[in-house]
CSV table of C-alpha atoms and ligand atoms in Angstrom, one decimal:
chain,number,residue,atom,x,y,z
A,132,MET,CA,-8.5,-25.7,49.3
A,133,SER,CA,-7.0,-22.2,50.5
A,134,ILE,CA,-6.5,-19.2,48.4
A,135,LEU,CA,-4.9,-16.0,48.8
A,136,ILE,CA,-5.8,-12.9,46.9
A,137,LYS,CA,-2.8,-10.4,47.0
A,138,ASN,CA,-2.6,-6.8,45.7
A,139,GLY,CA,-6.6,-6.4,44.8
A,140,ARG,CA,-8.8,-3.3,45.0
A,141,ILE,CA,-11.9,-4.5,46.4
A,142,ILE,CA,-15.0,-2.8,45.1
A,143,THR,CA,-18.5,-3.5,47.1
A,144,ASP,CA,-21.7,-1.5,46.9
A,145,GLU,CA,-20.3,0.7,49.6
A,146,LYS,CA,-16.4,0.6,49.8
A,147,ASP,CA,-13.3,0.8,47.6
A,148,PHE,CA,-10.0,-0.4,49.2
A,149,GLN,CA,-6.8,-2.2,48.5
A,150,SER,CA,-6.5,-5.4,50.8
A,151,ASP,CA,-5.5,-9.0,50.5
A,152,ILE,CA,-8.1,-11.6,50.7
A,153,TYR,CA,-8.0,-15.3,52.6
A,154,ILE,CA,-10.1,-17.8,51.5
A,155,GLU,CA,-10.5,-21.3,53.5
A,156,ASP,CA,-13.4,-24.1,53.2
A,157,GLU,CA,-15.6,-22.0,50.6
A,158,LYS,CA,-15.9,-18.8,52.8
A,159,ILE,CA,-13.8,-15.5,52.9
A,160,SER,CA,-12.1,-16.3,56.4
A,161,ASP,CA,-9.7,-12.9,56.5
A,162,ILE,CA,-9.5,-9.7,55.0
A,163,GLY,CA,-6.0,-7.1,55.2
A,164,VAL,CA,-3.4,-5.5,54.0
A,165,GLY,CA,0.0,-7.8,53.9
A,166,LEU,CA,-1.6,-10.7,54.5
A,167,SER,CA,1.0,-13.5,55.0
A,168,LEU,CA,-0.9,-16.6,55.4
A,169,GLY,CA,0.3,-20.0,54.0
A,170,ALA,CA,-2.2,-20.9,50.9
A,171,GLU,CA,-2.5,-23.7,48.5
A,172,HIS,CA,-3.0,-21.2,45.7
A,173,ILE,CA,-1.9,-17.2,45.5
A,174,ILE,CA,-3.9,-15.0,43.1
A,175,ASP,CA,-1.8,-11.6,42.2
A,176,ALA,CA,-5.0,-9.3,41.7
A,177,LYS,CA,-2.7,-6.2,40.7
A,178,GLY,CA,-4.7,-4.1,38.7
A,179,LEU,CA,-8.3,-5.8,38.7
A,180,TYR,CA,-11.1,-5.1,40.8
A,181,ILE,CA,-12.1,-7.5,43.3
A,182,ILE,CA,-15.9,-7.6,43.2
A,183,PRO,CA,-18.8,-10.2,44.5
A,184,GLY,CA,-20.0,-12.6,42.2
A,185,GLY,CA,-22.8,-11.7,40.2
A,186,VAL,CA,-26.4,-12.5,41.5
A,187,ASP,CA,-29.2,-13.1,38.5
A,188,VAL,CA,-32.4,-13.5,40.2
A,189,HIS,CA,-34.2,-14.4,36.8
A,190,THR,CA,-33.5,-17.1,34.7
A,191,HIS,CA,-35.2,-19.9,32.7
A,192,MET,CA,-33.3,-22.8,32.4
A,193,GLU,CA,-34.7,-26.0,30.5
A,194,ALA,CA,-38.0,-24.1,30.8
A,195,PRO,CA,-41.0,-25.5,28.9
A,196,VAL,CA,-42.3,-22.2,27.0
A,197,GLY,CA,-44.4,-22.1,24.5
A,198,GLY,CA,-44.2,-25.8,23.1
A,199,THR,CA,-40.5,-25.9,23.4
A,200,ILE,CA,-37.8,-25.9,26.3
A,201,SER,CA,-35.0,-23.2,26.5
A,202,SER,CA,-32.2,-24.0,24.9
A,203,ASP,CA,-29.7,-23.8,27.8
A,204,ASP,CA,-30.0,-26.4,31.0
A,205,PHE,CA,-28.7,-25.8,34.4
A,206,GLU,CA,-24.9,-27.0,33.1
A,207,THR,CA,-24.8,-25.0,30.1
A,208,GLY,CA,-26.4,-22.0,31.3
A,209,THR,CA,-25.0,-21.7,34.8
A,210,ARG,CA,-21.7,-22.3,33.0
A,211,ALA,CA,-22.4,-19.4,30.9
A,212,ALA,CA,-23.4,-17.3,33.6
A,213,ALA,CA,-19.7,-17.9,35.5
A,214,PHE,CA,-17.8,-16.9,32.4
A,215,GLY,CA,-20.1,-13.8,32.7
A,216,GLY,CA,-19.1,-13.2,36.5
A,217,THR,CA,-22.4,-14.4,37.6
A,218,THR,CA,-22.1,-16.9,40.5
A,219,SER,CA,-25.3,-17.5,41.8
A,220,ILE,CA,-29.0,-17.8,40.1
A,221,ILE,CA,-32.4,-18.1,40.8
A,222,ASP,CA,-34.4,-19.9,38.1
A,223,PHE,CA,-38.3,-20.2,38.0
A,224,ALA,CA,-39.9,-23.7,38.6
A,225,THR,CA,-43.0,-23.6,36.8
A,226,GLN,CA,-46.3,-25.5,38.6
A,227,SER,CA,-48.0,-27.1,35.6
A,228,HIS,CA,-51.8,-26.8,35.7
A,229,GLY,CA,-53.3,-29.2,39.0
A,230,GLN,CA,-50.0,-29.8,39.9
A,231,LYS,CA,-49.0,-29.6,43.8
A,232,ILE,CA,-45.9,-27.1,44.3
A,233,ARG,CA,-43.9,-29.2,46.6
A,234,GLU,CA,-43.9,-31.5,43.6
A,235,THR,CA,-42.8,-29.0,41.0
A,236,LEU,CA,-40.1,-28.6,43.5
A,237,ASP,CA,-38.7,-31.6,43.5
A,238,ILE,CA,-39.0,-31.7,39.4
A,239,TRP,CA,-36.9,-28.2,39.5
A,240,TRP,CA,-34.3,-29.5,42.0
A,241,LYS,CA,-33.8,-32.8,39.9
A,242,LYS,CA,-33.1,-30.5,36.8
A,243,ALA,CA,-30.6,-28.2,38.4
A,244,GLU,CA,-28.5,-31.1,40.1
A,245,LYS,CA,-26.2,-30.8,37.0
A,246,ALA,CA,-25.4,-26.7,37.9
A,247,VAL,CA,-22.2,-25.7,38.2
A,248,VAL,CA,-22.9,-22.5,40.4
A,249,ASP,CA,-25.4,-22.0,43.5
A,250,TYR,CA,-28.9,-21.7,42.7
A,251,GLY,CA,-32.1,-21.2,44.3
A,252,PHE,CA,-35.7,-21.1,42.9
A,253,HIS,CA,-39.3,-18.9,42.7
A,254,MET,CA,-42.1,-20.8,42.4
A,255,ILE,CA,-44.5,-19.9,39.2
A,256,VAL,CA,-47.8,-20.4,40.4
A,257,THR,CA,-50.6,-21.1,37.9
A,258,ASP,CA,-53.4,-22.5,40.1
A,259,MET,CA,-54.0,-21.7,43.8
A,260,PRO,CA,-57.1,-22.8,45.3
A,261,GLU,CA,-57.9,-21.6,48.9
A,262,ALA,CA,-57.3,-25.0,49.9
A,263,ASP,CA,-53.7,-25.3,48.8
A,264,LEU,CA,-52.4,-22.1,50.4
A,265,LYS,CA,-50.6,-24.0,53.3
A,266,ASP,CA,-48.4,-25.5,50.5
A,267,MET,CA,-46.9,-22.1,49.7
A,268,ASP,CA,-45.7,-22.0,53.7
A,269,GLU,CA,-44.1,-25.5,53.2
A,270,ILE,CA,-41.9,-24.3,50.6
A,271,VAL,CA,-41.2,-20.8,51.9
A,272,ARG,CA,-39.5,-22.9,54.9
A,273,GLU,CA,-37.3,-24.7,52.2
A,274,GLY,CA,-36.2,-21.7,51.2
A,275,VAL,CA,-38.3,-20.8,47.8
A,276,THR,CA,-39.2,-17.3,49.4
A,277,SER,CA,-40.9,-15.5,46.3
A,278,PHE,CA,-43.8,-16.6,44.1
A,279,LYS,CA,-44.0,-15.5,40.2
A,280,LEU,CA,-47.5,-15.0,39.0
A,281,PHE,CA,-48.8,-13.8,35.6
A,282,MET,CA,-51.1,-11.4,34.6
A,283,ALA,CA,-50.6,-12.0,30.8
A,284,TYR,CA,-50.7,-15.6,28.8
A,285,PRO,CA,-54.6,-16.4,29.4
A,286,GLY,CA,-55.2,-20.2,29.2
A,287,VAL,CA,-51.4,-21.0,30.2
A,288,LEU,CA,-50.0,-19.3,32.8
A,289,MET,CA,-52.2,-16.3,33.5
A,290,THR,CA,-54.0,-16.2,37.1
A,291,ASP,CA,-56.8,-14.3,37.8
A,292,ASP,CA,-57.2,-11.0,40.3
A,293,ALA,CA,-58.9,-13.1,43.3
A,294,THR,CA,-55.9,-15.8,42.8
A,295,ILE,CA,-53.3,-13.0,42.8
A,296,PHE,CA,-54.7,-11.7,46.1
A,297,ARG,CA,-54.8,-14.8,47.7
A,298,VAL,CA,-51.4,-15.6,47.0
A,299,MET,CA,-50.2,-12.1,48.0
A,300,GLN,CA,-52.0,-12.2,51.1
A,301,GLN,CA,-50.5,-15.2,51.9
A,302,ALA,CA,-47.1,-14.4,50.9
A,303,GLY,CA,-47.5,-11.4,53.2
A,304,LYS,CA,-48.0,-13.6,56.3
A,305,ASN,CA,-45.5,-16.1,55.3
A,306,GLY,CA,-42.3,-14.2,54.8
A,307,SER,CA,-42.2,-14.4,51.2
A,308,PHE,CA,-43.3,-11.9,48.3
A,309,VAL,CA,-44.9,-12.0,44.7
A,310,CYS,CA,-42.9,-11.4,41.7
A,311,MET,CA,-45.4,-9.9,39.1
A,312,HIS,CA,-45.3,-10.6,35.5
A,313,ALA,CA,-47.6,-7.5,34.7
A,314,GLU,CA,-49.1,-7.5,31.3
A,315,ASN,CA,-52.7,-7.1,30.6
A,316,GLY,CA,-53.0,-10.6,29.4
A,317,GLY,CA,-56.9,-9.9,28.1
A,318,ALA,CA,-56.6,-6.9,25.9
A,319,ILE,CA,-53.1,-8.3,24.6
A,320,ASP,CA,-55.2,-11.6,23.4
A,321,VAL,CA,-57.9,-9.4,22.0
A,322,LEU,CA,-55.0,-7.2,19.9
A,323,VAL,CA,-53.2,-10.7,18.8
A,324,LYS,CA,-56.3,-12.2,17.4
A,325,GLN,CA,-57.0,-8.9,15.7
A,326,ALA,CA,-53.2,-8.7,14.3
A,327,VAL,CA,-53.8,-12.8,13.2
A,328,ALA,CA,-56.8,-11.8,11.4
A,329,GLY,CA,-55.4,-9.2,9.5
A,330,GLY,CA,-52.4,-11.4,8.4
A,331,LYS,CA,-50.1,-9.2,10.6
A,332,LYS,CA,-47.9,-11.7,11.6
A,333,ASP,CA,-44.5,-10.8,11.2
A,334,PRO,CA,-42.4,-10.8,14.6
A,335,VAL,CA,-42.6,-7.0,15.0
A,336,TYR,CA,-46.4,-7.3,15.5
A,337,HIS,CA,-45.5,-9.3,18.9
A,338,ALA,CA,-44.6,-5.8,20.0
A,339,LEU,CA,-47.4,-4.0,18.4
A,340,THR,CA,-49.9,-6.4,20.0
A,341,ARG,CA,-48.5,-5.7,23.7
A,342,PRO,CA,-48.5,-1.9,24.2
A,343,ASP,CA,-46.4,-0.1,26.8
A,344,THR,CA,-50.1,0.5,28.3
A,345,ALA,CA,-51.0,-3.2,28.9
A,346,GLU,CA,-47.6,-3.0,31.0
A,347,ALA,CA,-48.3,-0.2,33.1
A,348,GLU,CA,-52.1,-0.8,33.9
A,349,ALA,CA,-51.1,-4.1,34.9
A,350,VAL,CA,-48.4,-2.6,37.1
A,351,TYR,CA,-50.9,-0.5,38.7
A,352,ARG,CA,-53.3,-3.1,39.3
A,353,SER,CA,-50.9,-5.2,41.4
A,354,ILE,CA,-49.4,-2.6,43.3
A,355,ALA,CA,-53.2,-1.7,44.0
A,356,LEU,CA,-53.6,-5.5,44.9
A,357,ALA,CA,-50.7,-5.7,47.0
A,358,ARG,CA,-51.6,-2.6,49.2
A,359,MET,CA,-54.9,-4.2,49.6
A,360,ALA,CA,-53.3,-7.5,50.8
A,361,ASP,CA,-50.6,-5.4,52.8
A,362,ALA,CA,-48.0,-7.5,51.0
A,363,PRO,CA,-44.7,-6.5,49.6
A,364,LEU,CA,-44.3,-6.9,45.5
A,365,TYR,CA,-41.8,-7.0,43.1
A,366,ILE,CA,-42.1,-6.5,39.3
A,367,VAL,CA,-40.2,-8.6,37.2
A,368,HIS,CA,-38.7,-7.4,33.8
A,369,VAL,CA,-39.7,-3.5,34.0
A,370,SER,CA,-39.8,-2.1,30.2
A,371,THR,CA,-41.4,0.9,30.1
A,372,TYR,CA,-41.2,4.7,31.6
A,373,ASP,CA,-45.1,4.2,32.3
A,374,ALA,CA,-44.7,1.3,34.5
A,375,LEU,CA,-41.7,2.9,36.1
A,376,GLU,CA,-43.6,5.8,37.1
A,377,HIS,CA,-46.2,3.7,39.0
A,378,ILE,CA,-43.4,2.0,40.6
A,379,ALA,CA,-41.9,5.3,41.8
A,380,GLU,CA,-45.3,6.7,42.8
A,381,ALA,CA,-45.7,3.6,45.0
A,382,ARG,CA,-42.3,3.9,46.4
A,383,ASP,CA,-43.0,7.6,46.9
A,384,ARG,CA,-45.9,6.7,49.5
A,385,GLY,CA,-43.5,4.2,51.4
A,386,LEU,CA,-44.8,0.8,49.7
A,387,PRO,CA,-42.6,-2.1,49.7
A,388,VAL,CA,-43.0,-2.3,46.1
A,389,TYR,CA,-39.6,-3.2,44.1
A,390,GLY,CA,-38.6,-3.5,40.4
A,391,GLU,CA,-36.1,-5.1,38.1
A,392,THR,CA,-34.9,-4.2,34.5
A,393,CYS,CA,-33.2,-6.3,32.1
A,394,PRO,CA,-30.1,-5.0,29.7
A,395,HIS,CA,-32.4,-5.7,26.6
A,396,TYR,CA,-34.5,-3.2,27.9
A,397,LEU,CA,-31.6,-0.8,28.5
A,398,LEU,CA,-29.6,-1.5,25.2
A,399,LEU,CA,-32.1,-2.8,22.6
A,400,SER,CA,-35.5,-1.5,20.6
A,401,ILE,CA,-38.6,-2.2,18.9
A,402,ASP,CA,-36.1,-1.7,15.7
A,403,ASP,CA,-34.4,-4.6,16.4
A,404,LEU,CA,-38.0,-6.9,16.2
A,405,LYS,CA,-38.1,-5.2,12.5
A,406,ARG,CA,-34.7,-6.7,11.5
A,407,PRO,CA,-35.3,-8.4,7.9
A,408,ASP,CA,-35.1,-12.3,6.9
A,409,PHE,CA,-37.1,-13.1,10.3
A,410,GLU,CA,-34.3,-12.0,12.1
A,411,GLY,CA,-36.7,-9.9,14.1
A,412,ALA,CA,-37.7,-13.5,16.0
A,413,LYS,CA,-34.3,-13.2,17.8
A,414,TYR,CA,-35.9,-10.4,19.9
A,415,VAL,CA,-39.2,-11.8,20.5
A,416,LEU,CA,-39.3,-11.8,24.1
A,417,THR,CA,-41.9,-10.6,26.9
A,418,PRO,CA,-42.7,-7.6,27.6
A,419,PRO,CA,-41.5,-6.8,24.4
A,420,LEU,CA,-38.9,-4.5,23.2
A,421,ARG,CA,-40.0,-0.7,23.5
A,422,GLU,CA,-39.1,2.7,21.7
A,423,LYS,CA,-35.6,3.7,21.9
A,424,ARG,CA,-37.1,6.9,24.5
A,425,HIS,CA,-37.9,4.0,27.5
A,426,GLN,CA,-34.1,3.1,27.7
A,427,GLU,CA,-32.7,6.5,29.4
A,428,LYS,CA,-35.9,6.7,31.7
A,429,LEU,CA,-35.0,3.2,32.7
A,430,TRP,CA,-31.5,3.9,33.6
A,431,GLN,CA,-32.6,7.0,35.3
A,432,GLY,CA,-34.8,4.4,37.3
A,433,LEU,CA,-32.2,2.5,38.3
A,434,GLN,CA,-30.0,5.7,39.4
A,435,ARG,CA,-32.8,6.6,41.6
A,436,ASN,CA,-33.1,3.3,43.2
A,437,ASN,CA,-37.0,3.4,41.8
A,438,LEU,CA,-35.3,0.0,40.2
A,439,GLN,CA,-33.5,-1.9,42.5
A,440,LEU,CA,-31.5,-4.1,40.4
A,441,VAL,CA,-30.7,-5.8,37.0
A,442,SER,CA,-31.5,-9.1,36.0
A,443,THR,CA,-31.5,-11.1,32.7
A,444,ASP,CA,-34.5,-13.0,32.2
A,445,HIS,CA,-32.0,-15.5,30.4
A,446,CYS,CA,-34.6,-17.7,28.2
A,447,PRO,CA,-32.7,-18.6,25.4
A,448,PHE,CA,-34.0,-20.4,22.5
A,449,CYS,CA,-31.8,-21.2,19.2
A,450,PHE,CA,-32.7,-19.3,16.1
A,451,GLN,CA,-32.7,-22.3,13.8
A,452,GLU,CA,-34.3,-24.8,15.4
A,453,GLN,CA,-36.9,-23.2,17.8
A,454,LYS,CA,-37.6,-19.3,16.8
A,455,THR,CA,-38.5,-20.5,13.6
A,456,ILE,CA,-41.4,-22.4,14.4
A,457,GLY,CA,-42.9,-19.3,14.2
A,458,ARG,CA,-41.7,-18.3,10.9
A,459,GLU,CA,-45.4,-17.8,9.5
A,460,ASP,CA,-46.8,-16.4,12.7
A,461,PHE,CA,-45.2,-14.5,15.1
A,462,THR,CA,-47.5,-16.0,17.9
A,463,LYS,CA,-45.8,-19.3,17.7
A,464,ILE,CA,-42.2,-17.8,18.4
A,465,PRO,CA,-41.0,-19.2,21.6
A,466,ASN,CA,-40.8,-16.1,23.7
A,467,GLY,CA,-37.3,-15.4,24.8
A,468,GLY,CA,-34.0,-14.3,24.8
A,469,PRO,CA,-30.3,-15.2,25.9
A,470,GLY,CA,-28.3,-13.1,28.3
A,471,VAL,CA,-27.1,-14.8,31.5
A,472,GLU,CA,-23.5,-14.5,30.2
A,473,ASP,CA,-23.7,-10.7,29.3
A,474,ARG,CA,-25.3,-8.6,32.0
A,475,LEU,CA,-22.2,-7.8,34.1
A,476,HIS,CA,-20.4,-6.8,30.9
A,477,LEU,CA,-22.9,-4.8,29.3
A,478,THR,CA,-24.3,-3.1,32.6
A,479,TYR,CA,-20.5,-2.0,33.4
A,480,HIS,CA,-19.6,-0.9,29.9
A,481,HIS,CA,-23.0,1.2,29.3
A,482,GLY,CA,-23.2,1.9,32.8
A,483,VAL,CA,-19.9,2.6,34.5
A,484,ASN,CA,-18.0,3.3,31.5
A,485,GLU,CA,-20.5,5.3,30.0
A,486,GLY,CA,-21.0,7.4,33.3
A,487,ARG,CA,-24.5,6.4,34.1
A,488,ILE,CA,-23.9,4.7,37.1
A,489,SER,CA,-21.1,4.6,39.8
A,490,LEU,CA,-18.8,1.5,40.3
A,491,HIS,CA,-20.5,1.1,43.9
A,492,ARG,CA,-23.9,1.5,42.3
A,493,TRP,CA,-22.9,-1.4,39.6
A,494,VAL,CA,-22.0,-3.7,42.0
A,495,GLU,CA,-25.1,-3.3,43.9
A,496,LEU,CA,-27.5,-3.6,40.9
A,497,VAL,CA,-26.0,-6.9,39.8
A,498,SER,CA,-24.9,-8.3,42.9
A,499,THR,CA,-25.8,-7.1,46.1
A,500,ALA,CA,-29.3,-5.7,45.9
A,501,PRO,CA,-30.1,-9.1,44.5
A,502,ALA,CA,-28.7,-10.9,47.1
A,503,LYS,CA,-30.4,-8.7,49.8
A,504,MET,CA,-33.9,-8.9,48.2
A,505,PHE,CA,-33.9,-12.3,47.3
A,506,GLY,CA,-32.7,-13.8,50.9
A,507,LEU,CA,-29.2,-14.7,50.3
A,508,TYR,CA,-27.2,-11.8,51.9
A,509,PRO,CA,-24.6,-11.7,53.4
A,510,ARG,CA,-24.0,-14.8,52.2
A,511,LYS,CA,-23.8,-14.1,48.6
A,512,GLY,CA,-23.7,-10.2,47.5
A,513,ALA,CA,-20.9,-9.6,49.8
A,514,ILE,CA,-16.9,-9.1,50.2
A,515,ALA,CA,-16.9,-10.0,54.0
A,516,VAL,CA,-15.5,-12.3,56.7
A,517,GLY,CA,-18.0,-15.2,57.0
A,518,SER,CA,-19.7,-14.6,53.5
A,519,ASP,CA,-19.2,-17.6,50.6
A,520,ALA,CA,-16.1,-17.0,48.7
A,521,ASP,CA,-17.9,-16.0,45.4
A,522,ILE,CA,-15.7,-13.5,44.0
A,523,VAL,CA,-14.8,-11.9,40.4
A,524,LEU,CA,-11.7,-10.6,39.6
A,525,TRP,CA,-12.6,-8.1,37.2
A,526,ASP,CA,-10.5,-6.5,34.6
A,527,PRO,CA,-11.2,-2.9,33.8
A,528,SER,CA,-9.5,-2.6,30.7
A,529,LYS,CA,-10.1,-5.9,29.1
A,530,GLU,CA,-12.2,-5.4,25.9
A,531,HIS,CA,-13.8,-8.1,24.1
A,532,THR,CA,-16.7,-7.9,21.2
A,533,ILE,CA,-19.9,-10.0,22.0
A,534,SER,CA,-20.9,-12.9,19.4
A,535,ALA,CA,-22.3,-16.0,19.5
A,536,GLN,CA,-19.2,-17.5,17.8
A,537,SER,CA,-17.4,-17.2,20.9
A,538,HIS,CA,-20.3,-16.9,24.0
A,539,HIS,CA,-20.8,-20.1,26.2
A,540,MET,CA,-24.7,-20.1,26.1
A,541,ASN,CA,-26.1,-23.0,24.3
A,542,VAL,CA,-27.8,-20.7,21.6
A,543,ASP,CA,-26.8,-20.0,18.0
A,544,TYR,CA,-27.0,-16.2,18.6
A,545,SER,CA,-26.6,-13.2,20.6
A,546,MET,CA,-29.0,-10.5,20.9
A,547,TYR,CA,-25.8,-8.2,21.3
A,548,GLU,CA,-23.7,-9.4,18.6
A,549,GLY,CA,-21.2,-7.5,17.6
A,550,PHE,CA,-21.4,-5.0,21.1
A,551,SER,CA,-17.7,-3.8,21.7
A,552,VAL,CA,-17.4,-3.6,25.8
A,553,ARG,CA,-14.5,-2.7,28.0
A,554,GLY,CA,-14.3,-4.6,31.2
A,555,GLY,CA,-14.7,-8.3,31.9
A,556,ALA,CA,-14.2,-11.2,34.2
A,557,GLU,CA,-10.8,-12.5,34.5
A,558,THR,CA,-10.8,-15.1,37.4
A,559,VAL,CA,-14.1,-16.5,38.7
A,560,ILE,CA,-14.0,-17.8,42.1
A,561,SER,CA,-17.1,-19.9,43.5
A,562,ARG,CA,-17.5,-21.1,46.8
A,563,GLY,CA,-13.8,-20.9,47.5
A,564,GLU,CA,-13.1,-23.0,44.0
A,565,VAL,CA,-11.3,-20.9,40.9
A,566,ILE,CA,-14.2,-22.1,38.1
A,567,VAL,CA,-13.0,-19.9,35.2
A,568,ASP,CA,-9.8,-18.5,34.6
A,569,LYS,CA,-8.6,-16.3,32.2
A,570,GLY,CA,-11.4,-17.5,29.5
A,571,LYS,CA,-10.5,-21.3,30.8
A,572,TRP,CA,-13.2,-23.3,32.4
A,573,LEU,CA,-12.2,-25.3,35.2
A,574,GLY,CA,-15.6,-25.9,37.0
A,575,GLU,CA,-17.3,-29.3,37.6
A,576,LYS,CA,-20.8,-30.4,36.6
A,577,GLY,CA,-22.9,-30.7,39.1
A,578,ARG,CA,-20.7,-28.6,41.8
A,579,GLY,CA,-23.5,-26.1,42.2
A,580,LYS,CA,-25.5,-26.1,45.6
A,581,TYR,CA,-29.3,-25.2,46.2
A,582,LEU,CA,-29.7,-22.1,47.9
A,583,LYS,CA,-32.2,-22.1,50.7
A,584,ARG,CA,-33.1,-18.2,50.9
A,585,ASP,CA,-34.0,-16.5,53.8
A,586,GLN,CA,-37.5,-14.8,54.0
A,587,TYR,CA,-38.4,-11.3,52.9
A,588,THR,CA,-36.6,-8.5,55.3
A,589,GLY,CA,-37.5,-5.6,53.2
A,590,ARG,CA,-33.7,-4.7,53.1
A,591,VAL,CA,-33.3,-3.0,49.7
B,847,LIG,O1,-39.9,-13.4,27.1
B,847,LIG,C1,-39.8,-14.0,28.0
B,847,LIG,N1,-39.4,-13.1,29.1
B,847,LIG,N2,-39.8,-15.2,28.6
B,847,LIG,C2,-39.7,-15.9,29.9
B,847,LIG,C3,-40.8,-15.7,30.5
B,847,LIG,C4,-41.3,-14.4,31.2
B,847,LIG,O2,-42.2,-14.2,30.9
B,847,LIG,O3,-40.3,-14.1,32.2
B,848,LIG,ZN1,-42.4,-12.8,33.1
B,849,LIG,ZN1,-38.7,-14.4,32.9
């Protein structure tokens, strides 16, 4: 299949120029003005931006969480991602207690066979005795070059400092790194038990029992552990100014510490958890939504590169069937929210249109930096000869109102219901195939390919 894209304006993390693009055999094979190569399909991109496909490095498709399973599987979730301009995801495989991480990976490979865009994996480690450390090296060779650890959820996902330290040391040696869920799980557990004992069971107590300081302390501790282990560290879903300050301080010292934030921390707040009629449960995710004052600080973190990228932590649960499990008790509400389809739209509208970030920085945050950080660049995250032809034709003037009525995620609500955005994905190309065109789905189940990622090189 060959495609010629004519008259487009190519926007990358660094460049902005008019050019044509020729695509052949899944790759970009030529970029130049006035290309006159014959192609099976010609696309006129006049008035559109041509950007590299989005890379969302934090999703949970078909994930077991809190006794239920996230409502998007790899087919529905990756299709929704594509509608939103994301053409690669990195999802989390979760090690069950006592399971070999190699077995876990096989289970997740099977689940992901139905994906419609390309996918890679991080491995969530729940057990890692000394004797199993070499298993990490094995999956790094298979392209799983990052490991998520939890400092929260005692008895379920939380690992102790010794395990964290061991895994960091091994990651430092084998070319991978740790993605840290940084919250002090012990302190949170005490606060949760006290709240429940006091009859405080509404959704807002999910946030009130997970204070800002619980995140900041864990971020600080994980940076200290990574420093002792001489290993890089990536903090996932940064939600507070306090946590961000620790990351900024570490980076000022030249340490290889990185962080992501998510659209919900930039745009939503603890007020959403106070919505009546149990609607607050729609916003129960972890770390929790914070006071509004953190939002501009997080944007500043993105502007100053103390946070390097925006991911979604897409982990959807249907309100009617799943969130209501916790109607009488917030501790039973499955933690997570939907967003994989909305990331580019929200960050473009509230970032670029509202003057917080440049077009280049936007492309960097949603595509190039995630590809670099997670060993996919320049295959992904670039518009360059030889790169995978993952391309989004972005219409900067397209307006739409986000709604569960029209989104493609398999979930019965949107956290951004009623948000109006300008700018949207018009045509989405994944490895040289048009999979979304003007709102129409053209892709096929199972066309997504596993992404064997490179080792960490510290390029972001
Ligand atoms: O609430 C969330 N974020 N659920 C997904 C698991 C995680 O901690 O990323
Ligand atoms: Zn997490
Ligand atoms: Zn997550």
